[in-house]
mmCIF file of C-alpha atoms in Angstrom:
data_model
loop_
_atom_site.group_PDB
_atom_site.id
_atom_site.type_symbol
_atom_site.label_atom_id
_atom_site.label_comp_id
_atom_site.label_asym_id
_atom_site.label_seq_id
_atom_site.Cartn_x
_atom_site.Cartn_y
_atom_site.Cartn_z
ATOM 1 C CA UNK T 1 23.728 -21.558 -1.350
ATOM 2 C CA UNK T 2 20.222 -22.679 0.174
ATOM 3 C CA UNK T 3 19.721 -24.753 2.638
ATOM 4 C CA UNK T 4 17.736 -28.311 1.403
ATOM 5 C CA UNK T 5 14.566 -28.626 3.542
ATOM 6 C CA UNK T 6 12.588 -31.411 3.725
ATOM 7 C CA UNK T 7 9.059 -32.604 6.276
ATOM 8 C CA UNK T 8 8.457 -35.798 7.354
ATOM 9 C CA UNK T 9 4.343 -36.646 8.157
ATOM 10 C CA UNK T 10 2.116 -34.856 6.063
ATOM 11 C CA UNK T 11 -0.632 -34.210 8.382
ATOM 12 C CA UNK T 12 -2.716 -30.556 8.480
ATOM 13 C CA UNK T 13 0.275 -29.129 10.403
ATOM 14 C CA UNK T 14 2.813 -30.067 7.554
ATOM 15 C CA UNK T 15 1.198 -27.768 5.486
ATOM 16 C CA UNK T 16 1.891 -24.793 7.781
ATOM 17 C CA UNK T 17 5.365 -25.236 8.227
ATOM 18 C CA UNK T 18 5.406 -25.666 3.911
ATOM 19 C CA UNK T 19 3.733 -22.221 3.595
ATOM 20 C CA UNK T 20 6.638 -20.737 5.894
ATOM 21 C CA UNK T 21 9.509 -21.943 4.554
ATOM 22 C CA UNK T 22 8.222 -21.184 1.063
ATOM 23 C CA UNK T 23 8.061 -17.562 2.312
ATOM 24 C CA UNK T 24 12.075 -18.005 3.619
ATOM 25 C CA UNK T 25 14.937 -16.927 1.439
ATOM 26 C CA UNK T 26 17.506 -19.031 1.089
ATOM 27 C CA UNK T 27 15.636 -22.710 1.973
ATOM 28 C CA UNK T 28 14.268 -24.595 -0.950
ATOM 29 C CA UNK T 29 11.636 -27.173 0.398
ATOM 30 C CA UNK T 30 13.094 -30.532 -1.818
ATOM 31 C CA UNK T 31 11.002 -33.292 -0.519
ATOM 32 C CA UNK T 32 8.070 -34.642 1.483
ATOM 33 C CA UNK T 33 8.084 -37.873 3.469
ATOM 34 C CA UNK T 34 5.006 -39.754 4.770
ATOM 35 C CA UNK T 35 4.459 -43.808 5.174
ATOM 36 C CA UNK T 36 0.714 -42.871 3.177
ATOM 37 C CA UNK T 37 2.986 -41.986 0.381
ATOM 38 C CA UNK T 38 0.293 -40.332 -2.031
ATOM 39 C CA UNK T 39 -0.060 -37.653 0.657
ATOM 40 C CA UNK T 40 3.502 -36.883 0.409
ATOM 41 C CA UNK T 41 2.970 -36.889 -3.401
ATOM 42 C CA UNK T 42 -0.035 -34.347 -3.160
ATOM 43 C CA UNK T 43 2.292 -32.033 -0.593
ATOM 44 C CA UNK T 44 4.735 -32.268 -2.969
ATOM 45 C CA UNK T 45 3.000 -31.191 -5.436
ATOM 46 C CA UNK T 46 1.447 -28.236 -3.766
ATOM 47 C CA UNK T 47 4.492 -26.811 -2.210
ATOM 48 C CA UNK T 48 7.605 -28.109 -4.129
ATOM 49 C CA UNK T 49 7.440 -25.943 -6.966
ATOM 50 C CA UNK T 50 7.167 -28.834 -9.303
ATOM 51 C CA UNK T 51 10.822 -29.608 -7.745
ATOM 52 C CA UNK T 52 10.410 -31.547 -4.515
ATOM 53 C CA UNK T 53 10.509 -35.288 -4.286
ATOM 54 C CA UNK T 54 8.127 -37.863 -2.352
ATOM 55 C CA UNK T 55 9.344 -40.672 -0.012
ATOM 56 C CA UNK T 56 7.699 -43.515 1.818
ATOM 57 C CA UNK T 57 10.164 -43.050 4.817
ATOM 58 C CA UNK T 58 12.155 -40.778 6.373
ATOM 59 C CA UNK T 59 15.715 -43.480 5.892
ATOM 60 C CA UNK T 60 15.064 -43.178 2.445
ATOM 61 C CA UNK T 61 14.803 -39.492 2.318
ATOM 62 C CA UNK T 62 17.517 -38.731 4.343
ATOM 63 C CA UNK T 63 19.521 -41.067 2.226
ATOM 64 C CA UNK T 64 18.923 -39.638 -1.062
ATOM 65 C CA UNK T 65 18.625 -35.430 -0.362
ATOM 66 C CA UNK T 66 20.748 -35.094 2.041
ATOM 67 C CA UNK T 67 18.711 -32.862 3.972
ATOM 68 C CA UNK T 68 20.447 -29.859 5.940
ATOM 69 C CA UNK T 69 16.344 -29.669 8.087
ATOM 70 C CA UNK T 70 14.365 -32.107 8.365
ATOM 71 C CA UNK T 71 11.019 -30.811 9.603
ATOM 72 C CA UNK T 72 9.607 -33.329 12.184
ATOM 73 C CA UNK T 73 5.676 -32.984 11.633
ATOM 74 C CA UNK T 74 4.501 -36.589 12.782
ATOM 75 C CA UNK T 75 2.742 -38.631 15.286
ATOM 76 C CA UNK T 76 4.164 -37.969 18.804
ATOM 77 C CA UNK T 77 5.396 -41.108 19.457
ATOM 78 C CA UNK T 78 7.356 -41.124 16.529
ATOM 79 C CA UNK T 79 9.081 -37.148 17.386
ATOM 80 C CA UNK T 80 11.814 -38.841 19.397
ATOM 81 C CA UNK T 81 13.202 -41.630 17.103
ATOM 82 C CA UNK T 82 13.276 -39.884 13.913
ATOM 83 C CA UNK T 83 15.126 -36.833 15.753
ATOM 84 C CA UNK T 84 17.710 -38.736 16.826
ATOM 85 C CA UNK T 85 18.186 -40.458 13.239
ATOM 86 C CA UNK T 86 18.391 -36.895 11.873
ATOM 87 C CA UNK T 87 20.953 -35.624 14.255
ATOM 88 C CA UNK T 88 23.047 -38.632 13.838
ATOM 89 C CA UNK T 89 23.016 -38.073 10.195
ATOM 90 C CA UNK T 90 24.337 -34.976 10.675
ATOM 91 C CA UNK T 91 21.782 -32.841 9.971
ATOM 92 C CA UNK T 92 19.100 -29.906 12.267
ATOM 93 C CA UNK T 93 16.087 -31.302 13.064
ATOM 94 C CA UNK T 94 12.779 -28.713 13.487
ATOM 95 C CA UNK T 95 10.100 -30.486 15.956
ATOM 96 C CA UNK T 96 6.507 -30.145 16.447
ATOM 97 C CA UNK T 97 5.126 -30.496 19.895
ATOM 98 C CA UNK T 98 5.491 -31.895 22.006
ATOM 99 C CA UNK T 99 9.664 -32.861 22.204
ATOM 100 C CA UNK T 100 8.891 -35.795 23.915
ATOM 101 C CA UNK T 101 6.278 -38.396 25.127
ATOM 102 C CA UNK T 102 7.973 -39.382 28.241
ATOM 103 C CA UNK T 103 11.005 -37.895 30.405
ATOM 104 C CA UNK T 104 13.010 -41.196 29.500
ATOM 105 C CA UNK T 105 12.388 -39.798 25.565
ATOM 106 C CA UNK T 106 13.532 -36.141 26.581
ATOM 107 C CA UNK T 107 16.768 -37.525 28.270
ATOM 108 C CA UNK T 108 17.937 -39.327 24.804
ATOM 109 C CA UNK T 109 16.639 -36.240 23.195
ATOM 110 C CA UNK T 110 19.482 -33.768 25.289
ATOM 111 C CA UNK T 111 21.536 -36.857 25.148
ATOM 112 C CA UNK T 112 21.605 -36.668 21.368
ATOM 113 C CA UNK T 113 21.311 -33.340 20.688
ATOM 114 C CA UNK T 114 23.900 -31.883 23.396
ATOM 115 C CA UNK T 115 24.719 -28.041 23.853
ATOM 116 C CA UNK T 116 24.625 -27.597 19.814
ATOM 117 C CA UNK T 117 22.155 -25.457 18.043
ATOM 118 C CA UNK T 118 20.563 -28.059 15.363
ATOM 119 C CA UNK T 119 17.390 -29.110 17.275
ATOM 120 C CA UNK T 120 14.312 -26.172 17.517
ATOM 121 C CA UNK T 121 10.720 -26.852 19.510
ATOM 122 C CA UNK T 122 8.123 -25.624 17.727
ATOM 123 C CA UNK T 123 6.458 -23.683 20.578
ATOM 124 C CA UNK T 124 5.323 -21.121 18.225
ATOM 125 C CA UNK T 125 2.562 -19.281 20.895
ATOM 126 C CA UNK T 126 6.053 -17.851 21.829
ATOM 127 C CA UNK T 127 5.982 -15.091 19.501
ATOM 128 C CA UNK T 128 2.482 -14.425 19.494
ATOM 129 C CA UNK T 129 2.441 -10.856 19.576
ATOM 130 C CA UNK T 130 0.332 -10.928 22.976
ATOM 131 C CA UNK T 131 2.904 -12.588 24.262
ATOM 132 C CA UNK T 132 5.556 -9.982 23.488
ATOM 133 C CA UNK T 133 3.585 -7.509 24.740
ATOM 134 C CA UNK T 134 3.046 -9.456 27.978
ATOM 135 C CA UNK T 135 7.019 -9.969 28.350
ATOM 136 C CA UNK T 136 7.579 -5.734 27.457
ATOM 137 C CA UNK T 137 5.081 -5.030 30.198
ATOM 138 C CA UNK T 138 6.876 -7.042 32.733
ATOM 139 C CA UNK T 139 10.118 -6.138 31.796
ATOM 140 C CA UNK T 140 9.062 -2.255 32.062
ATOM 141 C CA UNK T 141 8.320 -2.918 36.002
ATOM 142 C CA UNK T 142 5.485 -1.112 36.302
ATOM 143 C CA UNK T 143 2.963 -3.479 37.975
ATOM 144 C CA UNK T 144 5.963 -5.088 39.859
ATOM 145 C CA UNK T 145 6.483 -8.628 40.452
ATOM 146 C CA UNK T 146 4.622 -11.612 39.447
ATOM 147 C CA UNK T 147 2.722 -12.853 42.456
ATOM 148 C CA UNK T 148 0.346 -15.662 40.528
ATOM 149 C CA UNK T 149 -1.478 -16.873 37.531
ATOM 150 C CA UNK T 150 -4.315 -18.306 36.347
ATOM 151 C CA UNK T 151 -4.481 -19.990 32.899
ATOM 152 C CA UNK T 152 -7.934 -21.741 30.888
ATOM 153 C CA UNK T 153 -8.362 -23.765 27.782
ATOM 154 C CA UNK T 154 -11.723 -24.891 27.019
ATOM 155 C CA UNK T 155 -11.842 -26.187 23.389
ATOM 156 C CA UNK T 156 -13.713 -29.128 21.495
ATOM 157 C CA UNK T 157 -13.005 -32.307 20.137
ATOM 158 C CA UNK T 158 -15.415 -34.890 19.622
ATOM 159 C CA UNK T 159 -15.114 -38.786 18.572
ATOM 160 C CA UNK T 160 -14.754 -38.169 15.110
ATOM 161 C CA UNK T 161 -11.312 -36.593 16.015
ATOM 162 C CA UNK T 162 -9.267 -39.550 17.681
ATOM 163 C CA UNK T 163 -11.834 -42.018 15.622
ATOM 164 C CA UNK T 164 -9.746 -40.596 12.017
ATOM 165 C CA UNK T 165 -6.667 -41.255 13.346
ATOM 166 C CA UNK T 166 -4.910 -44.362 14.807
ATOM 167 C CA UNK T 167 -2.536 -42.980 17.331
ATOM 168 C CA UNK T 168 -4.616 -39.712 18.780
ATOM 169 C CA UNK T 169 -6.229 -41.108 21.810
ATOM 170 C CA UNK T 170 -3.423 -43.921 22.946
ATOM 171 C CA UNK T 171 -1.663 -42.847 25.607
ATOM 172 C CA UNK T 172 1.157 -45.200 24.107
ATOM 173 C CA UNK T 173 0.992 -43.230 20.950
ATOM 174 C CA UNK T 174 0.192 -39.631 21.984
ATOM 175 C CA UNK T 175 1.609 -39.751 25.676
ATOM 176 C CA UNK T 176 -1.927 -38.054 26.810
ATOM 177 C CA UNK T 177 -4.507 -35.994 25.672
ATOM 178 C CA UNK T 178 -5.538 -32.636 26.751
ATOM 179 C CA UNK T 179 -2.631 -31.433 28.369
ATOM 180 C CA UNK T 180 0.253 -32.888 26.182
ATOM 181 C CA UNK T 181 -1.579 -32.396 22.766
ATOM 182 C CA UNK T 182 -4.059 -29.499 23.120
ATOM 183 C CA UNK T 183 -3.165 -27.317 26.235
ATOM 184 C CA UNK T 184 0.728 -27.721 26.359
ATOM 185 C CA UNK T 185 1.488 -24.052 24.919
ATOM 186 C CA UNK T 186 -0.549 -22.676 27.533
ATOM 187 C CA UNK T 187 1.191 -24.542 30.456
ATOM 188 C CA UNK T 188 4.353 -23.591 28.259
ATOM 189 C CA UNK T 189 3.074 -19.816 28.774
ATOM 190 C CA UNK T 190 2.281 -20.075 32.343
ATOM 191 C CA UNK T 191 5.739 -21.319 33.327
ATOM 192 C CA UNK T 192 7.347 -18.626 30.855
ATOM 193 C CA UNK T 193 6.115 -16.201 33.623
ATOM 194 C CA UNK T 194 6.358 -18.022 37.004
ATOM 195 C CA UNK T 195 9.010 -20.267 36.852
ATOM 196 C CA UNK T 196 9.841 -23.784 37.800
ATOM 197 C CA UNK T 197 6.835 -24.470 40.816
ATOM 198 C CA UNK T 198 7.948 -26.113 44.061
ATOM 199 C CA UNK T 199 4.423 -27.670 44.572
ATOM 200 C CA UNK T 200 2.031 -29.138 42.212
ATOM 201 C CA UNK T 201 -1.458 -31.503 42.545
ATOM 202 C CA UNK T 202 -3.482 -31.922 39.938
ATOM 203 C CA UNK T 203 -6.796 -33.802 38.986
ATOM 204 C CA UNK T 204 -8.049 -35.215 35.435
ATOM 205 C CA UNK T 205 -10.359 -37.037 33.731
ATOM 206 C CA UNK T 206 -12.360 -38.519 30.833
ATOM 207 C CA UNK T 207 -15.444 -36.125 31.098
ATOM 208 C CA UNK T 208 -17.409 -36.833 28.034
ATOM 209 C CA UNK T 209 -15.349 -39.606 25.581
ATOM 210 C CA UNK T 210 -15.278 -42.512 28.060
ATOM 211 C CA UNK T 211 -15.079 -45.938 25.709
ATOM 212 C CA UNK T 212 -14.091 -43.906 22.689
ATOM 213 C CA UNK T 213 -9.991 -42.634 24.014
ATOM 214 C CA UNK T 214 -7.844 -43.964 26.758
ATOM 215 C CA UNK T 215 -6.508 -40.357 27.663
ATOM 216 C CA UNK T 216 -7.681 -37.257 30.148
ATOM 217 C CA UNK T 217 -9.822 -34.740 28.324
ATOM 218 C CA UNK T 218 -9.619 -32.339 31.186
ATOM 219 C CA UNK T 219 -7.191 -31.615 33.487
ATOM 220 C CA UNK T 220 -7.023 -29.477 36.799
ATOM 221 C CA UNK T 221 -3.374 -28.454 38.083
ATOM 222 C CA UNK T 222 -2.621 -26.201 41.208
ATOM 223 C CA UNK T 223 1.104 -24.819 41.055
ATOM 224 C CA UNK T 224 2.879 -23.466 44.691
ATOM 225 C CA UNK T 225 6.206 -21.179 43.672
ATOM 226 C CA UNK T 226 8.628 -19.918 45.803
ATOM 227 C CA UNK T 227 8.204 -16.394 47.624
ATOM 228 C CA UNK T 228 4.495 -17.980 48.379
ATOM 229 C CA UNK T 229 3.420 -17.492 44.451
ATOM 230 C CA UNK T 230 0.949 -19.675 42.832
ATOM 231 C CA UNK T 231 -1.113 -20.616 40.270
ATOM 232 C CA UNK T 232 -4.355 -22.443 38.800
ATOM 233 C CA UNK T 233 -4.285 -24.281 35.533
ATOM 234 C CA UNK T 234 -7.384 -25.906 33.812
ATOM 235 C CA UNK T 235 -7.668 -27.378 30.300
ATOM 236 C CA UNK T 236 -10.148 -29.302 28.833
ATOM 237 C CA UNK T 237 -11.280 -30.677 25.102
ATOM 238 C CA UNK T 238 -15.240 -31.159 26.176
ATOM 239 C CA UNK T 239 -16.879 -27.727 25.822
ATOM 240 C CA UNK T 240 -18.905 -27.631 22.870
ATOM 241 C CA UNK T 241 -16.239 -24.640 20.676
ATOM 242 C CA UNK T 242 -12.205 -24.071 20.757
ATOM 243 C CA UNK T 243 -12.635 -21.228 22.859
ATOM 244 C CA UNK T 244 -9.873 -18.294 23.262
ATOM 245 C CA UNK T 245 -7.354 -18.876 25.919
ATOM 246 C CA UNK T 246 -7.053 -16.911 28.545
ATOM 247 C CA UNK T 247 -3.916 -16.152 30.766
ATOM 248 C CA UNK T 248 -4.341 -13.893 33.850
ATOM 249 C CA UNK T 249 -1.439 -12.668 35.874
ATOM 250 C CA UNK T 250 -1.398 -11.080 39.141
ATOM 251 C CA UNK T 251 1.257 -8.830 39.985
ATOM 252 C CA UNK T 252 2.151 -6.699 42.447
ATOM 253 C CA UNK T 253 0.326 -3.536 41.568
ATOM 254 C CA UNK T 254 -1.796 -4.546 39.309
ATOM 255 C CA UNK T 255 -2.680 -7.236 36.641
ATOM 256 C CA UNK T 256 -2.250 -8.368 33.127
ATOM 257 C CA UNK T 257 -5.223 -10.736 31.212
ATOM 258 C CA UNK T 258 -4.093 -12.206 27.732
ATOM 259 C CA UNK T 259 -6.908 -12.934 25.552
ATOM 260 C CA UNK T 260 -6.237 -14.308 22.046
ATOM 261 C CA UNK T 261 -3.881 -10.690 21.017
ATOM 262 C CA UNK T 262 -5.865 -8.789 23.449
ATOM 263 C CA UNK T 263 -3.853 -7.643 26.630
ATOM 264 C CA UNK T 264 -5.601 -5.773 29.613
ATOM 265 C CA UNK T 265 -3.753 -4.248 32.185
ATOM 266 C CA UNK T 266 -5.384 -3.417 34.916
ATOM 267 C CA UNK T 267 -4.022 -1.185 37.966
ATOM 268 C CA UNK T 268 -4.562 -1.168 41.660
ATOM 269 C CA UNK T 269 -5.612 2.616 41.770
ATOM 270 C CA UNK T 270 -8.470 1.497 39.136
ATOM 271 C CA UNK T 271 -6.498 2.444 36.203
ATOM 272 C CA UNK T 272 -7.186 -0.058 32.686
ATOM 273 C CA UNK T 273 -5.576 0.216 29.726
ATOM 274 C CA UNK T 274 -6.040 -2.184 26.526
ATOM 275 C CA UNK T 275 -4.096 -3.528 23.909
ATOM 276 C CA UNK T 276 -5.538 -5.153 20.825
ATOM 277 C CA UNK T 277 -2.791 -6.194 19.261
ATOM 278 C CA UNK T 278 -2.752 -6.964 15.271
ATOM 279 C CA UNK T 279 -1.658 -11.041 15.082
ATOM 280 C CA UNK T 280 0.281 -12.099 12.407
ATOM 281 C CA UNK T 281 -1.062 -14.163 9.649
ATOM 282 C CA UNK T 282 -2.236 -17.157 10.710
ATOM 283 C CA UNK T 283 -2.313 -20.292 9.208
ATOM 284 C CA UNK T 284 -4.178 -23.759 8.937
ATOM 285 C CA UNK T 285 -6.550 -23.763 11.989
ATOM 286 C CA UNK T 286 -7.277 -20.581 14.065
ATOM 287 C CA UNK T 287 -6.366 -22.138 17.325
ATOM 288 C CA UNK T 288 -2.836 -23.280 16.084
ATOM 289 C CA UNK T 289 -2.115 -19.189 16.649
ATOM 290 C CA UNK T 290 0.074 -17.126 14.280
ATOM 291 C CA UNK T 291 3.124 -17.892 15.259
ATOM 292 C CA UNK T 292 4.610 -20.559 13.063
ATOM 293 C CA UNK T 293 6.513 -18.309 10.624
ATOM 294 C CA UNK T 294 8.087 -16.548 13.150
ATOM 295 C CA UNK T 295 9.230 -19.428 14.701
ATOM 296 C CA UNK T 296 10.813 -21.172 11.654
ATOM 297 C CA UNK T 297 12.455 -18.314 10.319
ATOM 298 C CA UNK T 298 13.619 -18.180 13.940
ATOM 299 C CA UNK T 299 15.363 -21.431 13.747
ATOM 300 C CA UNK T 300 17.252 -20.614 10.584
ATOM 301 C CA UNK T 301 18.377 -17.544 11.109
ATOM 302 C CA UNK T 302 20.042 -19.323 14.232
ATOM 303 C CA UNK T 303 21.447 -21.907 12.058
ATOM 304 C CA UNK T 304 23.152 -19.364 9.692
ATOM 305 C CA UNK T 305 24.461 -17.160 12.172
ATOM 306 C CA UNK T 306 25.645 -20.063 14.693
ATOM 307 C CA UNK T 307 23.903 -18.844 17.944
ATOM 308 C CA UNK T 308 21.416 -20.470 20.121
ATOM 309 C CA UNK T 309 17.635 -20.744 19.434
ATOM 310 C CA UNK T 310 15.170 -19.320 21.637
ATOM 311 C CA UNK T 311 13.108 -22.724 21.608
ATOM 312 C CA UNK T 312 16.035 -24.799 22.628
ATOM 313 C CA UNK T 313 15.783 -27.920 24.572
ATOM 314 C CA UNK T 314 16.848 -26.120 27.703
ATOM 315 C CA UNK T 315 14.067 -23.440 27.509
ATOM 316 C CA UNK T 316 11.373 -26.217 27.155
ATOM 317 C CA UNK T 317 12.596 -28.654 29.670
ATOM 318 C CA UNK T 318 10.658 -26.999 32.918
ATOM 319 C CA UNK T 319 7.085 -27.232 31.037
ATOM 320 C CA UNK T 320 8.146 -31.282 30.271
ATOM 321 C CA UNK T 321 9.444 -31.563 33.480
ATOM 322 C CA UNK T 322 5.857 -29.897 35.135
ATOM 323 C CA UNK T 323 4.028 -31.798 32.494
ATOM 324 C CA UNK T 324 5.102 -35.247 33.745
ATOM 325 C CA UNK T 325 4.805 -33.582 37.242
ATOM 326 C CA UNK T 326 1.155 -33.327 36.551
ATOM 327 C CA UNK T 327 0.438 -36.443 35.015
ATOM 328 C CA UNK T 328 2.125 -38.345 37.526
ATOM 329 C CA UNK T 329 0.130 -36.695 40.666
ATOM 330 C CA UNK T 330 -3.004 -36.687 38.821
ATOM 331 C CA UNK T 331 -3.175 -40.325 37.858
ATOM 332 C CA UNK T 332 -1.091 -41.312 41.108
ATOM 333 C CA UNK T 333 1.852 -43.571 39.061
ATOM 334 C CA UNK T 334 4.604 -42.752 37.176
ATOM 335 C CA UNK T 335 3.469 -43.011 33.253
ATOM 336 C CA UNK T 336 4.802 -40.212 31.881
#
């Protein structure tokens, strides 16, 4: 029997996550949801196989399929609430980034959701296969321990991209800007490698969209870890092209660079070897990565076999927690 998928928000990254599970056997995508109905009606008729329904609202939707997942692909602020409304109803809930706009919204989250299974992050720069590569070289041991990191994101978005929306650019409504929306995979990355940081001070700012967004378009972290290990962290959405990020490690004989699927290791004795790795197929916009299948099919295999999913809440609560670390000492209050 297949499991009854439906999304909810019918944005650009809807369409991704309709692509994958059209490509999974065993889910049948029944239904869109969006409150601009007719885009859940053109969705629907793109990916439903001339079989999928189109709702207004997500209470209406989960009232009349019956959903076993309910893909969450909406405005942040709304991640949260309709979450918990799925997991009450009994059904798994799939999430875009980021789980939560504020720590108060990622305590009802675990709250809700408990030790169970049924609730997946889609941190999909997981399975990137540089990524992989990065975690085989560590695990091997050659270049030894992680001593520090350094991690950049230098991408573009202009006016036109909070001015088409009506929640991008609040931080009521997106909980921030460069770091929670555009640069939170790479901070998820970071951490993935160095653990939870004992230290961290951070700067940010409005560099170049002052009067058109209430939110940082660059941010500057530094990150102190136990056994004297640290990192730098910058991100910003005001260079003039989405750039490729890059994620440097230093370890103890040697070091490892991640650049889009290109990994460089580098040696103390002077020895470099390169790994240009073949990514899978991506899809909607480049920077999104090509990791999205993966992920999904992740998630359900976990729900059929009844074991725990890699992008848990549990695995994704230290970047939140350092997230809301950062925001807090950069803007010297407590809003996140």
């Amino acid at each position: 029997m297949k499991r009854k998928a439906v999304i909810i928000g019918c944005g650009g990254i809807a369409q991704v996550h309709a692509q994958a599970l059209a490509a999974l056997d065993g889910v049948e995508l029944c239904a869109f949801a969006d409150r601009r109905k007719e885009r859940a009606e053109e969705l629907a008729a793109r990916y439903g196989a001339g079989r999928a329904q189109s709702y207004g609202d997500l209470e209406e939707m989960l009232a009349v399929e019956r959903p076993d997942v309910v893909h969450i692909c909406t405005p942040h602020y709304l991640h949260v609430p309709m979450v918990v409304k799925v997991l009450e109803s009994g059904g798994a809930a799939f999430m875009e980034k980021p789980p939560a706009i504020s720590i108060q919204q990622f305590e009802e989250l675990k709250n809700t959701a408990g030790s169970g299974n049924r609730l997946g992050i889609c941190f999909q720069n997981r399975y990137n296969a540089s990524v992989k590569k990065v975690d085989e070289l560590l695990h091997a041991g050659s270049l030894g321990e992680v001593k520090g990191g350094r991690a950049f994101v230098t991408w573009c978005r202009e006016a036109e991209y909070y001015q088409s929306s009506d929640w991008r650019g609040r931080r009521d409504t997106e909980g921030g800007g460069a770091l929670i929306n555009q640069a939170i995979h790479t901070l998820d990355l970071l951490l993935r490698w160095l653990g939870e940081p004992e230290r961290v001070e951070a700067f940010m700012g409005n560099r170049h969209l002052q009067g058109v967004t209430e939110v940082e378009d660059t941010v500057e972290a530094y990150l102190e870890f136990p056994q004297g290990r640290r990192a730098c962290f910058y991100a910003t959405t005001a260079y003039m092209a989405d750039a490729p990020v890059l994620i440097e490690l230093a370890c103890e004989k040697g070091s490892i660079r991640l650049e889009d699927e290109r990994v460089t290791v580098r040696y103390l004795q002077g020895d470099e070897v390169v790994f240009s790795l073949k990514a899978g197929q991506a899809a909607g916009k480049a920077y999104w990565g090509s990791g999205h299948a993966a992920c999904i099919k992740d998630f359900y295999q976990s729900l059929e076999q009844g074991t725990p999913y890699a992008n848990d809440l549990q695995s994704v609560e230290n970047t939140m927690q350092v997230m809301a670390r950062i925001y807090e000492v950069a803007k010297g209050e407590k809003i996140f």
